[in-house]
XYZ file of C-alpha atoms in Angstrom:
113
model
C 41.305 23.916 -35.109
C 41.480 27.101 -33.100
C 38.494 28.531 -31.431
C 37.798 31.775 -29.729
C 35.205 32.440 -27.256
C 34.221 35.957 -28.321
C 32.051 38.941 -27.179
C 31.936 41.526 -30.267
C 30.964 44.213 -27.785
C 34.327 43.823 -25.877
C 37.326 45.735 -27.144
C 39.793 43.238 -25.868
C 37.855 40.429 -27.402
C 37.979 42.339 -30.613
C 41.720 42.631 -30.441
C 41.775 38.861 -29.980
C 39.953 38.268 -32.982
C 42.092 40.663 -34.904
C 45.125 38.390 -33.772
C 43.411 35.362 -35.118
C 42.641 36.904 -38.392
C 46.163 38.140 -39.047
C 47.575 34.719 -38.179
C 46.146 33.443 -41.299
C 45.162 30.082 -39.366
C 41.565 28.654 -39.573
C 39.439 29.358 -36.297
C 35.771 29.284 -35.203
C 34.096 31.801 -33.254
C 32.068 31.096 -30.452
C 29.756 33.829 -29.353
C 29.616 32.721 -25.881
C 26.870 35.166 -24.676
C 24.641 33.766 -27.242
C 25.982 29.961 -27.578
C 26.520 29.670 -23.563
C 28.902 26.958 -22.556
C 27.710 24.113 -20.535
C 29.146 23.271 -17.252
C 31.031 20.594 -18.730
C 32.484 22.704 -21.385
C 33.454 25.288 -18.831
C 35.375 22.636 -16.910
C 37.128 21.550 -19.856
C 38.249 25.087 -20.691
C 39.256 25.738 -17.014
C 41.401 22.458 -17.215
C 43.049 23.629 -20.516
C 43.736 27.000 -19.152
C 45.485 25.350 -16.021
C 43.405 27.944 -13.591
C 40.833 27.801 -11.063
C 37.111 28.637 -11.802
C 37.294 31.878 -9.798
C 40.215 32.943 -11.790
C 37.873 32.874 -15.103
C 35.154 35.152 -13.409
C 34.960 38.765 -14.323
C 35.128 40.232 -10.687
C 33.995 43.510 -11.732
C 30.868 42.834 -13.364
C 27.867 44.152 -11.213
C 26.201 40.605 -11.314
C 29.280 39.263 -9.171
C 29.495 42.043 -6.874
C 25.728 41.984 -6.262
C 25.155 38.159 -5.992
C 28.715 36.420 -5.327
C 31.226 38.455 -3.990
C 32.335 37.679 -0.330
C 30.295 34.361 -0.484
C 32.322 31.248 0.013
C 31.316 29.414 -3.163
C 32.420 25.782 -4.410
C 34.129 25.555 -7.653
C 30.788 23.889 -8.999
C 28.972 26.917 -7.796
C 31.389 29.414 -9.420
C 31.109 27.404 -12.663
C 27.142 27.355 -12.379
C 27.145 31.048 -11.923
C 29.045 31.478 -15.107
C 26.645 29.326 -17.169
C 23.559 31.199 -15.537
C 25.494 34.577 -15.990
C 27.990 34.279 -19.036
C 28.893 38.039 -18.939
C 30.979 36.680 -15.816
C 33.406 34.798 -18.131
C 36.475 36.357 -18.824
C 37.328 36.846 -22.387
C 38.435 36.275 -24.982
C 39.348 32.720 -24.467
C 41.419 30.970 -27.319
C 41.596 27.312 -27.369
C 43.849 25.000 -29.558
C 44.731 21.388 -29.008
C 43.714 21.005 -25.599
C 45.621 24.218 -24.465
C 43.891 27.647 -23.935
C 44.714 31.254 -22.923
C 42.775 34.399 -21.960
C 43.891 36.834 -24.669
C 44.487 39.739 -22.289
C 46.602 41.118 -23.601
C 46.092 39.899 -27.047
C 49.897 39.007 -27.338
C 49.439 35.996 -25.236
C 47.334 34.514 -28.100
C 50.671 34.173 -29.887
C 51.680 31.548 -27.277
C 49.096 29.254 -29.258
C 49.814 30.172 -32.510
């Protein structure tokens, strides 16, 4: 089953959702600002993406700039920051069969389809 971590207010996330809808495949929508991933879920997603926790952070968010930018943070501390402030999580994230992509640009989603 395909899963999209989605923020309906984000244009890029809506574009990602549209790609999935047009694919005709079944998928599940996770509104991650409401259904916040746990630290373990984020660690799993980061593993599927093959990136570091910091690469999943939206560094232009005010929360990041005000509270975390310039600090020396461990991977666990970065993951905790994303759980406490889910707006920091890059979006959309599309997951299929233990593989994932960040759908920016939305064409990247086709890698999984």
